[in-house]
PDB file of C-alpha atoms and ligand atoms in Angstrom:
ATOM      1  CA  UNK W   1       7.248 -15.673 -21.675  1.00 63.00           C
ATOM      2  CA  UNK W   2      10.305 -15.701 -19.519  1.00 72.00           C
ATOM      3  CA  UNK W   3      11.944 -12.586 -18.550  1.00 93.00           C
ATOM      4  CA  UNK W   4      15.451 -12.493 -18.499  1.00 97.00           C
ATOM      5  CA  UNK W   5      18.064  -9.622 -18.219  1.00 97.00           C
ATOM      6  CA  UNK W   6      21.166 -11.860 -18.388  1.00 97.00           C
ATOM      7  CA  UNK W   7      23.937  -9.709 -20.172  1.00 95.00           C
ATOM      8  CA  UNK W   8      22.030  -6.349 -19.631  1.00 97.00           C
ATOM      9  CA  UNK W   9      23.670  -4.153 -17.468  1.00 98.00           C
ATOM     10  CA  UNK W  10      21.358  -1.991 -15.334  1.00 98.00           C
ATOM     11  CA  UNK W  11      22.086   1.173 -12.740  1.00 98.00           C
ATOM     12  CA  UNK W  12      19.839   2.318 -10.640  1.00 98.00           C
ATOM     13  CA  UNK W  13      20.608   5.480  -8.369  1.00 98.00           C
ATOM     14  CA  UNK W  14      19.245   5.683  -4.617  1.00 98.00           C
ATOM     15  CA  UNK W  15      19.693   2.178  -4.347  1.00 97.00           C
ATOM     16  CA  UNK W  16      20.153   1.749  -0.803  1.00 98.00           C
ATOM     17  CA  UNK W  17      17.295   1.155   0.805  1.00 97.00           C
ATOM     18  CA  UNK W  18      13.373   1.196  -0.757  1.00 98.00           C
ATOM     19  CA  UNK W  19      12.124   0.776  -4.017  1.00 98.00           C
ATOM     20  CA  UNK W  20      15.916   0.961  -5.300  1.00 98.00           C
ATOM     21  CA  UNK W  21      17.058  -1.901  -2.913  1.00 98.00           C
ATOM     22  CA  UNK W  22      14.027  -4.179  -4.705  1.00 98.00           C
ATOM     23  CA  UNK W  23      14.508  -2.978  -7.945  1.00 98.00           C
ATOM     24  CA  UNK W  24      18.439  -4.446  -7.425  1.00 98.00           C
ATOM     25  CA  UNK W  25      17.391  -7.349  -6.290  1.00 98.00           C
ATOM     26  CA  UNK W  26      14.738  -7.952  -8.810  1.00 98.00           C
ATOM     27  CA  UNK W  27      17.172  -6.817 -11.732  1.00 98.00           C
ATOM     28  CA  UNK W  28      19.614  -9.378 -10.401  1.00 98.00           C
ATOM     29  CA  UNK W  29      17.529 -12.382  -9.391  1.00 98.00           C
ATOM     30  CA  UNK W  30      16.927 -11.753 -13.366  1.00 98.00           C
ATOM     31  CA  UNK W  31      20.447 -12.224 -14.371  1.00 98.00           C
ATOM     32  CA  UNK W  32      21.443  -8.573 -15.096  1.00 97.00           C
ATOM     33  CA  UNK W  33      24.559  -6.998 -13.854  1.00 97.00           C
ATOM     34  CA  UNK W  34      23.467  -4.621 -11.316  1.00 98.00           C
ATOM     35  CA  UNK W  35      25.229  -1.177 -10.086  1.00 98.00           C
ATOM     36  CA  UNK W  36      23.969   0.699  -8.041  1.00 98.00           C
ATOM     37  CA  UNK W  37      24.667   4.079  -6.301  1.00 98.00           C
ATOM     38  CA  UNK W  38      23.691   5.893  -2.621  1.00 98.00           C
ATOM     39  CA  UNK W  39      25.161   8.273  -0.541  1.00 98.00           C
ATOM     40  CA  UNK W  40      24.712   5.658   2.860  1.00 97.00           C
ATOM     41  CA  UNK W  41      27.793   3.205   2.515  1.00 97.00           C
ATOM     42  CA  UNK W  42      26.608   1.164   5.152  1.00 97.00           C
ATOM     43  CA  UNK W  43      22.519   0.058   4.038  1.00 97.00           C
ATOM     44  CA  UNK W  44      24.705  -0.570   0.768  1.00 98.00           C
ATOM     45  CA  UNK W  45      26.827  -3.183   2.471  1.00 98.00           C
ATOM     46  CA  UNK W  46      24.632  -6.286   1.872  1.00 97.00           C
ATOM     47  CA  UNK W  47      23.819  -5.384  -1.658  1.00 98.00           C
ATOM     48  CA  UNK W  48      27.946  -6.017  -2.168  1.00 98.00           C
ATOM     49  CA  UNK W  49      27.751  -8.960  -0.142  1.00 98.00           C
ATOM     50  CA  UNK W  50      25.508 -10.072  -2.521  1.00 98.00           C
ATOM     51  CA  UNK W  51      27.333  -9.214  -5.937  1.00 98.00           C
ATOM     52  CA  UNK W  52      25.523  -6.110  -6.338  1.00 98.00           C
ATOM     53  CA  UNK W  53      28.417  -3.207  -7.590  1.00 98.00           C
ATOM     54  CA  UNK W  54      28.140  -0.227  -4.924  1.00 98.00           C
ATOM     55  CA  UNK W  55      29.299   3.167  -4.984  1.00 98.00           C
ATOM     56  CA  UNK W  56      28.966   5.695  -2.430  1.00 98.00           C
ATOM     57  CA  UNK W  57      27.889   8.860  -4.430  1.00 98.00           C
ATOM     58  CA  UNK W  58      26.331  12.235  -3.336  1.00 98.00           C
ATOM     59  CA  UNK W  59      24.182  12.757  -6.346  1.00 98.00           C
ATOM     60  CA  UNK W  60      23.692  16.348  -5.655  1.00 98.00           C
ATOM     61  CA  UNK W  61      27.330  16.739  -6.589  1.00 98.00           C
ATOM     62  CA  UNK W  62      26.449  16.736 -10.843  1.00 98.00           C
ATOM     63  CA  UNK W  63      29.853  15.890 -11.575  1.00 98.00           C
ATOM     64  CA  UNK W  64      30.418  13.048  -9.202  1.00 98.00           C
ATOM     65  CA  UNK W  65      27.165  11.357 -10.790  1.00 98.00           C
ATOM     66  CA  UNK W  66      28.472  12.061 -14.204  1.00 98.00           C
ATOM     67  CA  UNK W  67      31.855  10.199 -12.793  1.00 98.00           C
ATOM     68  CA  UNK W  68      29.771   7.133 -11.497  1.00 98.00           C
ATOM     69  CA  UNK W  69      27.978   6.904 -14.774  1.00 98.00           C
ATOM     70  CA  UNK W  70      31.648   6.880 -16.350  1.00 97.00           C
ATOM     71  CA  UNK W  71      33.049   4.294 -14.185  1.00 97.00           C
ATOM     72  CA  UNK W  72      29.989   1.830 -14.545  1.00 97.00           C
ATOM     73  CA  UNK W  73      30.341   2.050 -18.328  1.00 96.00           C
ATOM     74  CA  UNK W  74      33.876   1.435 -18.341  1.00 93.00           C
ATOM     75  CA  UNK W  75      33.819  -1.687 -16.151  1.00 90.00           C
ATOM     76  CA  UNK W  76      34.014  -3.799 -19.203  1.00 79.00           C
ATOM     77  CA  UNK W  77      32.700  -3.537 -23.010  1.00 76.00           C
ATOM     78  CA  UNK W  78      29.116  -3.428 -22.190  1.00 83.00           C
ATOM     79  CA  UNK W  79      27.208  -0.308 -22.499  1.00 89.00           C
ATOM     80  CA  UNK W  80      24.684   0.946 -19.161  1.00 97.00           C
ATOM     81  CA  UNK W  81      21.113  -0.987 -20.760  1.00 98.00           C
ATOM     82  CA  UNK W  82      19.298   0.554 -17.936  1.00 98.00           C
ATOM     83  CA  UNK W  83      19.121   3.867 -15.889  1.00 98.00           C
ATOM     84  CA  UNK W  84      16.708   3.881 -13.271  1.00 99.00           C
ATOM     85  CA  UNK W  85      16.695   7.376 -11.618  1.00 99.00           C
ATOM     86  CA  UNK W  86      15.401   6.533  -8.267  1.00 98.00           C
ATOM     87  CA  UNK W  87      17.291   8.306  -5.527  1.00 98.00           C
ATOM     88  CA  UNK W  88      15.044  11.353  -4.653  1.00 98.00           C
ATOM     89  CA  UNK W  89      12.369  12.192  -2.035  1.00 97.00           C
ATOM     90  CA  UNK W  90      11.847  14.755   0.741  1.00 96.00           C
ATOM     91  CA  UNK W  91      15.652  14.976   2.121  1.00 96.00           C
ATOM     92  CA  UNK W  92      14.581  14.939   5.415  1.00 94.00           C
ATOM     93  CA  UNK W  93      11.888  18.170   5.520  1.00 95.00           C
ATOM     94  CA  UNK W  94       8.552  18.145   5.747  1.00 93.00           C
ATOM     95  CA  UNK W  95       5.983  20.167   4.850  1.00 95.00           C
ATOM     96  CA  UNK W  96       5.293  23.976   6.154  1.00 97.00           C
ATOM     97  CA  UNK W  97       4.327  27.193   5.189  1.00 98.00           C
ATOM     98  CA  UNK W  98       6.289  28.318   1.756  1.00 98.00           C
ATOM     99  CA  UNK W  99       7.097  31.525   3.563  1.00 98.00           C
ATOM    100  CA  UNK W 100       9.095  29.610   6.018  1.00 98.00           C
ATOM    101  CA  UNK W 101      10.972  27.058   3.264  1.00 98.00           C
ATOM    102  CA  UNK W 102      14.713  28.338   3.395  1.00 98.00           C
ATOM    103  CA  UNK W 103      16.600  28.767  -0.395  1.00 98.00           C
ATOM    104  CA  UNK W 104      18.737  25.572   1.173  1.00 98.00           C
ATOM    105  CA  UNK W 105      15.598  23.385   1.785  1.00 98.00           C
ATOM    106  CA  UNK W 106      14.214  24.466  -1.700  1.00 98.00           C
ATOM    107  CA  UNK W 107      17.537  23.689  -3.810  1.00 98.00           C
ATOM    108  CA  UNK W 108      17.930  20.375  -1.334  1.00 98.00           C
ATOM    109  CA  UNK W 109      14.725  18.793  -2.858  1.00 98.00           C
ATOM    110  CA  UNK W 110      15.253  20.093  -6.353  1.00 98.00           C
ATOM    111  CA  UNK W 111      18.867  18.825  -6.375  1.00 98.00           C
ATOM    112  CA  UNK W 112      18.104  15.058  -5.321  1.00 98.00           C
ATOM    113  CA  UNK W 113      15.045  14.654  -7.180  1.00 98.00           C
ATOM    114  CA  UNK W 114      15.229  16.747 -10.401  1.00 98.00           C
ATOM    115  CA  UNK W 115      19.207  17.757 -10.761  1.00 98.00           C
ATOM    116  CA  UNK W 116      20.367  14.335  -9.914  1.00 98.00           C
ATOM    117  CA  UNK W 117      17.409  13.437 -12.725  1.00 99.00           C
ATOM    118  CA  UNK W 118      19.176  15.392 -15.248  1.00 98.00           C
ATOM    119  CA  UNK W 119      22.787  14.830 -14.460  1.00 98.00           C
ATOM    120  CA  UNK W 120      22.907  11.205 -14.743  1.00 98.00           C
ATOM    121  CA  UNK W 121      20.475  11.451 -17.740  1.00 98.00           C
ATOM    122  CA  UNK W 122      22.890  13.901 -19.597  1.00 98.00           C
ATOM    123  CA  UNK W 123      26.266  11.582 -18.766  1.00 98.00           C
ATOM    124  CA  UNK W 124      24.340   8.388 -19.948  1.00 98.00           C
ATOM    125  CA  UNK W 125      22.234   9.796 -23.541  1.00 98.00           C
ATOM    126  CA  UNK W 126      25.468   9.696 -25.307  1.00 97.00           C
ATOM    127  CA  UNK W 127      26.482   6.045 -24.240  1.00 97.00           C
ATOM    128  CA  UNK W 128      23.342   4.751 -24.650  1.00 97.00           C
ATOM    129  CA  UNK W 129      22.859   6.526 -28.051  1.00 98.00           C
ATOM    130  CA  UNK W 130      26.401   5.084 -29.592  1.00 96.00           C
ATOM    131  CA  UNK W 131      24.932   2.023 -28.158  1.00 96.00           C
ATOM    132  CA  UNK W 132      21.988   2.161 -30.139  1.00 97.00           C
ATOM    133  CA  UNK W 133      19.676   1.065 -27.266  1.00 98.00           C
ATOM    134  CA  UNK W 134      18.570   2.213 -24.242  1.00 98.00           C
ATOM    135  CA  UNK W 135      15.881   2.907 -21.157  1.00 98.00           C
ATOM    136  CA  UNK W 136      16.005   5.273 -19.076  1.00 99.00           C
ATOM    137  CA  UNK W 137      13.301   4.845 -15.837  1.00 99.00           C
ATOM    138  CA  UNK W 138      12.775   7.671 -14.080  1.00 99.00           C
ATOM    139  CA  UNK W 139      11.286   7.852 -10.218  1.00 98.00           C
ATOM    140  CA  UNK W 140       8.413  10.159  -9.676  1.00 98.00           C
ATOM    141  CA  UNK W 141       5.355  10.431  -8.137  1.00 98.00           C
ATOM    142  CA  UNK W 142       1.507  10.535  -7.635  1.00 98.00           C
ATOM    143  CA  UNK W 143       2.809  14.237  -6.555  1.00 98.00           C
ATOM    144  CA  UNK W 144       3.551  14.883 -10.029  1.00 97.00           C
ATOM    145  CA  UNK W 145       0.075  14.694 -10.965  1.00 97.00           C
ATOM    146  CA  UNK W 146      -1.510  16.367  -8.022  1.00 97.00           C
ATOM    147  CA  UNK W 147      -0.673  18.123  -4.710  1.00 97.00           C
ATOM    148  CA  UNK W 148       1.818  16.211  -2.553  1.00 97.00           C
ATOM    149  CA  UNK W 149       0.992  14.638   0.731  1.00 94.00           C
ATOM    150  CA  UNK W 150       4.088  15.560   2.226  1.00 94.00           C
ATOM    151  CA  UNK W 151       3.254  19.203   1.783  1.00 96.00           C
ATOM    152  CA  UNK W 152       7.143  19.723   0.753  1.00 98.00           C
ATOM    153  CA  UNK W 153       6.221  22.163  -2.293  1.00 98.00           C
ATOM    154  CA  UNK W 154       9.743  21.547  -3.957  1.00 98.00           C
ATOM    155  CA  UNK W 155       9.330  18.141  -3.863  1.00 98.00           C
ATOM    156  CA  UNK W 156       5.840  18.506  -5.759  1.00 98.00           C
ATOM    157  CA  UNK W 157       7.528  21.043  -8.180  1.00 98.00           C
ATOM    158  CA  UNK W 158      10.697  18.672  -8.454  1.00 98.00           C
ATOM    159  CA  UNK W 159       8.722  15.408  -9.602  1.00 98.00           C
ATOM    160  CA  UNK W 160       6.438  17.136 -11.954  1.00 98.00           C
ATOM    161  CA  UNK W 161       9.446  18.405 -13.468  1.00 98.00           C
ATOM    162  CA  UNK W 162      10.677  14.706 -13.726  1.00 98.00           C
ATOM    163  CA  UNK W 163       7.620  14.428 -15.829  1.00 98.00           C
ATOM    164  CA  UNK W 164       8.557  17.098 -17.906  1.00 98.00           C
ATOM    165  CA  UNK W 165      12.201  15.918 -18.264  1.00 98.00           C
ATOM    166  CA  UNK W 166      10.615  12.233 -19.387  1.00 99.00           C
ATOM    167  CA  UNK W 167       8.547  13.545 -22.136  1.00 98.00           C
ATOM    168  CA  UNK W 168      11.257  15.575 -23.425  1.00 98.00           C
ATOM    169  CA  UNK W 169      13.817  13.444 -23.684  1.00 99.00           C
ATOM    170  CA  UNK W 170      11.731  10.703 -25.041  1.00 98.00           C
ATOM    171  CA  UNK W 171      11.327  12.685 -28.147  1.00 98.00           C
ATOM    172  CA  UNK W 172      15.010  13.665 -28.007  1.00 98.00           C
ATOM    173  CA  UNK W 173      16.349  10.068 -27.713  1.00 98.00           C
ATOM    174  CA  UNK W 174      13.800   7.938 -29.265  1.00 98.00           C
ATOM    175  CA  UNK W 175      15.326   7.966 -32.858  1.00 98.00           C
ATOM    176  CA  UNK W 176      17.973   6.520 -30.897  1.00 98.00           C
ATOM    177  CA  UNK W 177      16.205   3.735 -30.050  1.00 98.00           C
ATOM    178  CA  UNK W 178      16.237   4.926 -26.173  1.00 98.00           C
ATOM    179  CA  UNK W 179      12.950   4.464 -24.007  1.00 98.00           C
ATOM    180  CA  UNK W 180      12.501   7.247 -21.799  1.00 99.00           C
ATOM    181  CA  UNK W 181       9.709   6.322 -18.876  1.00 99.00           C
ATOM    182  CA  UNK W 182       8.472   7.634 -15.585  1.00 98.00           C
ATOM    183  CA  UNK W 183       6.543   5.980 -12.951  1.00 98.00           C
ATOM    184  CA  UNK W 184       4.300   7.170 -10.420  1.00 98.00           C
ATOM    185  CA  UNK W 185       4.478   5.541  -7.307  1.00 98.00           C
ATOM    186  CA  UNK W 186       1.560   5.976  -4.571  1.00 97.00           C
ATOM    187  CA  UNK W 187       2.203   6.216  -0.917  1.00 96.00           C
ATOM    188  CA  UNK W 188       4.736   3.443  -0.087  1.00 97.00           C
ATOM    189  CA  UNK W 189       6.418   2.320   3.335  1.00 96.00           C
ATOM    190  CA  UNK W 190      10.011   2.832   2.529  1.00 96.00           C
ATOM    191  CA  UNK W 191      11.749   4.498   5.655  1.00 91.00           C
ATOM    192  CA  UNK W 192      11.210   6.036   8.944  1.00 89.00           C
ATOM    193  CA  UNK W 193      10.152   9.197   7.362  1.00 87.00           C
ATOM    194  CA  UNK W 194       7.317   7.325   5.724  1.00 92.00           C
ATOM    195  CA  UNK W 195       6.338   5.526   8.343  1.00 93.00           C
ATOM    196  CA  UNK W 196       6.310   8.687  10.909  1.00 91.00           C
ATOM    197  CA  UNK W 197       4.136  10.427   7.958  1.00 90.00           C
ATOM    198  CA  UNK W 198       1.460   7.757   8.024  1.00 94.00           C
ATOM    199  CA  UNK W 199       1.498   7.319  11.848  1.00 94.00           C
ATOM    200  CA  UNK W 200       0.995  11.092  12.043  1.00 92.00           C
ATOM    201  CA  UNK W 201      -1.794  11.266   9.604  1.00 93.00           C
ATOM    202  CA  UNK W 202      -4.065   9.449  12.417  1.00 95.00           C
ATOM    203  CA  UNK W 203      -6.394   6.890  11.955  1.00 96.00           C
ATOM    204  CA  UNK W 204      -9.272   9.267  10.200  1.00 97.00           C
ATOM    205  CA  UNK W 205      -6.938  10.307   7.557  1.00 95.00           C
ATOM    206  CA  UNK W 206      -5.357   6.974   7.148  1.00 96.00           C
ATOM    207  CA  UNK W 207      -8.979   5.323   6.434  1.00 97.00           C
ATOM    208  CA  UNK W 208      -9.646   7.913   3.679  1.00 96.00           C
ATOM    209  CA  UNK W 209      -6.555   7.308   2.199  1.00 96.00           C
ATOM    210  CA  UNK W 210      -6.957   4.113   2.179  1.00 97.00           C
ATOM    211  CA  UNK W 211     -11.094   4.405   0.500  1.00 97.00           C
ATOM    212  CA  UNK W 212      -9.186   6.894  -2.142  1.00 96.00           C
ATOM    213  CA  UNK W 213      -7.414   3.604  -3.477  1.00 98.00           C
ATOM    214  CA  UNK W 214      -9.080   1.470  -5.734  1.00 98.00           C
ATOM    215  CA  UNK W 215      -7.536  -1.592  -4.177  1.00 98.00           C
ATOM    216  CA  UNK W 216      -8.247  -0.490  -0.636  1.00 98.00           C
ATOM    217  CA  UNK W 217      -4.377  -1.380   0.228  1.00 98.00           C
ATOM    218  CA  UNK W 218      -0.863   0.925   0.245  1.00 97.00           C
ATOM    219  CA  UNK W 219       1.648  -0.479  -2.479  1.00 98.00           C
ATOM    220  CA  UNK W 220       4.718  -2.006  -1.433  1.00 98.00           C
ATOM    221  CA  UNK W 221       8.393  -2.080  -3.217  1.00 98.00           C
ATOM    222  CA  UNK W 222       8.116  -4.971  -4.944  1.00 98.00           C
ATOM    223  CA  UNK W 223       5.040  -3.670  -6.594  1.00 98.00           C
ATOM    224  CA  UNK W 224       6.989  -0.341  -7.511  1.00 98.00           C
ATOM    225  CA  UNK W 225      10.221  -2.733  -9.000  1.00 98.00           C
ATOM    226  CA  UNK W 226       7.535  -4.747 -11.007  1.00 98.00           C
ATOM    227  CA  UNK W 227       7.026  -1.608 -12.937  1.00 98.00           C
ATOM    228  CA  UNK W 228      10.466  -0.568 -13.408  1.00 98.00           C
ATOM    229  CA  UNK W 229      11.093  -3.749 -14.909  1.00 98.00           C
ATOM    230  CA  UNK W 230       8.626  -3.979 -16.973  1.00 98.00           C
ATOM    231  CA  UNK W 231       9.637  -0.582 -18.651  1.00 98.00           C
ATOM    232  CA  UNK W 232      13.412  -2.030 -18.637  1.00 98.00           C
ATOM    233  CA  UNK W 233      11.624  -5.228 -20.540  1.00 98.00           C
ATOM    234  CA  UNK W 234      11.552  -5.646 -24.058  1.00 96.00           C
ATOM    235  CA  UNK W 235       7.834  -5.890 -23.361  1.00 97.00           C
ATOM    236  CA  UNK W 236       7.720  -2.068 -23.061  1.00 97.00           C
ATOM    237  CA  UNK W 237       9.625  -1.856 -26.102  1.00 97.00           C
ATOM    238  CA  UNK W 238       7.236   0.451 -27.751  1.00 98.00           C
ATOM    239  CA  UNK W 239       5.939   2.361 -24.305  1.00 98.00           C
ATOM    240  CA  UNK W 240       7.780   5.820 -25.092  1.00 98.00           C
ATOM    241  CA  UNK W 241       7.287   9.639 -22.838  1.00 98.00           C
ATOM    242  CA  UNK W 242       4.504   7.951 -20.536  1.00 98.00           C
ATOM    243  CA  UNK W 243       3.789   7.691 -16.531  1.00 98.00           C
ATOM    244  CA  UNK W 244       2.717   4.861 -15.320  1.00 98.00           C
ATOM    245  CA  UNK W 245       1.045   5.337 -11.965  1.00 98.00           C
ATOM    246  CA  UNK W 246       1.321   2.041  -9.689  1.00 98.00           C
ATOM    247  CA  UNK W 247      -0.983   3.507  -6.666  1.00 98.00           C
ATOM    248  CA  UNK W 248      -3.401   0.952  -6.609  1.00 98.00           C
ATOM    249  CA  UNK W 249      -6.079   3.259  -8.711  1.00 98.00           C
ATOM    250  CA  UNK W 250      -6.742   6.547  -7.235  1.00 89.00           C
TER     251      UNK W 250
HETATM  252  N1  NAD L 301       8.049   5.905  -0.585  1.00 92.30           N
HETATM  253  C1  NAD L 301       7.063   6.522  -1.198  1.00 92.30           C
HETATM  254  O1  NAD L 301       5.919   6.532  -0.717  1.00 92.30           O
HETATM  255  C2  NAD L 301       7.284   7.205  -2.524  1.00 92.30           C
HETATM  256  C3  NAD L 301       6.161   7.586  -3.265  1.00 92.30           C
HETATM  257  C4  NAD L 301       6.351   8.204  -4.488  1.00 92.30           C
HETATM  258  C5  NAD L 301       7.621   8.415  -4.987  1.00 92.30           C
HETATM  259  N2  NAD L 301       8.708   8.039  -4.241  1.00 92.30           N
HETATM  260  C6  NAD L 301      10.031   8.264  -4.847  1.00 92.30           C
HETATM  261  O2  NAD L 301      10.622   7.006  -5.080  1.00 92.30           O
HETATM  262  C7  NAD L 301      12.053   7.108  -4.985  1.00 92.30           C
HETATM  263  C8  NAD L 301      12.563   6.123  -3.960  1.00 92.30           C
HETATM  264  O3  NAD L 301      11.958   6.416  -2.732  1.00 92.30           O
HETATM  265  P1  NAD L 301      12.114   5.534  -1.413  1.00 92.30           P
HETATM  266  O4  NAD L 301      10.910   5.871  -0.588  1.00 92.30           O
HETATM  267  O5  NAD L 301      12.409   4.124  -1.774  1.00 92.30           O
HETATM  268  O6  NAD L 301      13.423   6.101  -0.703  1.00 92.30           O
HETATM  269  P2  NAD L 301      13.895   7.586  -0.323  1.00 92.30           P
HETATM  270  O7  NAD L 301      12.991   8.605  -0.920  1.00 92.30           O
HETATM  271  O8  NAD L 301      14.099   7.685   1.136  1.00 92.30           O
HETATM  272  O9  NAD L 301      15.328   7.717  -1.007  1.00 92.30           O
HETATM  273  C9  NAD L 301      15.805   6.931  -2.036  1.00 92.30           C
HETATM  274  C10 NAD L 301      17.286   6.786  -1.904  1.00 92.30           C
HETATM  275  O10 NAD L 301      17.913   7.987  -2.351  1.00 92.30           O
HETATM  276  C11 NAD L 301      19.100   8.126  -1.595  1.00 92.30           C
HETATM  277  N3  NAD L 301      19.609   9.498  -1.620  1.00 92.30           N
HETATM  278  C12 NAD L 301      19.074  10.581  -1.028  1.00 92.30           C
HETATM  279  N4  NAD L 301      19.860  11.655  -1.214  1.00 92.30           N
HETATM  280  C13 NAD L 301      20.930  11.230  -1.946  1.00 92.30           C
HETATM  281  C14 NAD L 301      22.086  11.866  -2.461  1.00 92.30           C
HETATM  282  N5  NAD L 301      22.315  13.180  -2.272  1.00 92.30           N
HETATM  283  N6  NAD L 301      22.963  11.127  -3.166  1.00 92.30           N
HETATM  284  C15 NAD L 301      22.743   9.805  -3.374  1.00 92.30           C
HETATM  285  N7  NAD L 301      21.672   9.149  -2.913  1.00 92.30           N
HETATM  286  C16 NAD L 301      20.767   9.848  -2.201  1.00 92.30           C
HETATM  287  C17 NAD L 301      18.679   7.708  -0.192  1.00 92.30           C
HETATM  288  O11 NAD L 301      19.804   7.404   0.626  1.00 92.30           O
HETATM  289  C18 NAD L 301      17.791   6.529  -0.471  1.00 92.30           C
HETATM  290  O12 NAD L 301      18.503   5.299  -0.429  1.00 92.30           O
HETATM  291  C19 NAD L 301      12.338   8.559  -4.606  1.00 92.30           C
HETATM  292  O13 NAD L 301      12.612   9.284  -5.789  1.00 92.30           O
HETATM  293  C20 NAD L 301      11.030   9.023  -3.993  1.00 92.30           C
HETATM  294  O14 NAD L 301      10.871  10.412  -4.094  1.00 92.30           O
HETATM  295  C21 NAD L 301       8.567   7.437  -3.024  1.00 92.30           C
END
């Protein structure tokens, strides 16, 4: 079976760099109209080089991802297919005593990873639901299921809540005929951040993070993108309010 998305028009958010940047150029090696959104203009640059629609969009700002989600879907008659709400992680913290986490650093995780969730969710049910049809992918994390390795406590709290927001919503919008998913990604190398995190976790820790994975290997973004296209897939046509972890087994 071939997998196509030709004539499906996809957004992902947080698509600058990462599992976003794959999951673009997956969606569009597979013929679907991609748009995608960051708040870096410049790591966006090649993705318009390429054909890929870019907007520069602070997504902690609810209305101005609202406004993206309204310009996408009025670029021509086709409704969004696809949400992907990727853009998220640690916003540049890491982890530390909670007595010491500011109300700033707090609402800065929640914002990215959970507001952001629900504000381009809530602009993009009622399109999708006059469409008829729908997924909606949402970005969390192995730290939704257990303690986080960053330490970042919002960002644990933040991507269980994703969780939470999935399950919910796939009861609310499947008599729509809108899939509502989450995935779980393990420890990937993304960015600087995540590459600083596994350099300081020394070689000790490293090996028994490495023995906790069934595989005995880290993922990488193109394993993370499989996933999200899967779920987009009419193969996942009847996968509704689930996680799927892709961390190798843990
Ligand atoms: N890399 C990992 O190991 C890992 C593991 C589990 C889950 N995740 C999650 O996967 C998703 C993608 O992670 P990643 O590691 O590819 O990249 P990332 O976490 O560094 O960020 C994803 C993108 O979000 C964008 N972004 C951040 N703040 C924004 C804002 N205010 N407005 C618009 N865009 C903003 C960033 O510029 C970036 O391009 C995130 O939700 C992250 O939390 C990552």
């Amino acid at each position: 079976m071939m997998l196509s998305f030709a004539g499906k028009r996809v957004a992902i958010s947080g698509g600058a760099i990462g599992f976003g940047r794959e999951m673009a150029r997956q969606f569009q090696a597979l013929g679907a109209e991609v748009h995608v959104c960051d708040i870096r203009a410049e790591a966006m640059q090649d993705l318009s080089e390429a054909g890929i629609a870019t907007a520069v969009v602070d997504l902690c700002d609810r209305q101005a991802a609202a406004g993206w989600i309204d310009a996408v879907s009025r670029q021509g008659a086709r409704a969004i297919d696809v949400l992907i709400n990727n853009a998220g992680g640690v916003a540049g913290q890491q982890g530390k005593a909670i007595a010491q986490v500011s109300d700033a650093e707090w609402d800065s995780v929640i914002d990215i990873n959970l507001n952001a969730t629900f504000a381009l969710s809530r602009a993009v049910a009622p399109l999708m639901k006059q469409a008829g049809q729908g997924k909606i992918i949402n970005i969390s994390s192995g730290a939704a299921l257990k303690a986080s390795l960053t330490g970042v406590q919002a960002y644990c709290a933040a991507k269980h809540a994703v969780l939470g927001l999935t399950r919910q919503l796939a009861h609310e919008l499947g008599p729509f005929g809108i899939n509502v998913n989450a995935v779980a990604p393990g420890f990937v190398f993304t960015n600087d951040a995540t590459r600083k995190q596994w350099e300081n976790f020394g070689e000790a820790r490293q090996q028994q993070l490495l023995q906790g994975i069934a595989l005995r290997r880290l993922g990488s973004v193109e394993d993370i993108a499989h996933a999200a296209v899967f779920l987009a897939s009419d193969l996942s046509s009847f996968i509704n309010g689930q996680i799927i972890s892709v961390d190798g087994g843990s």
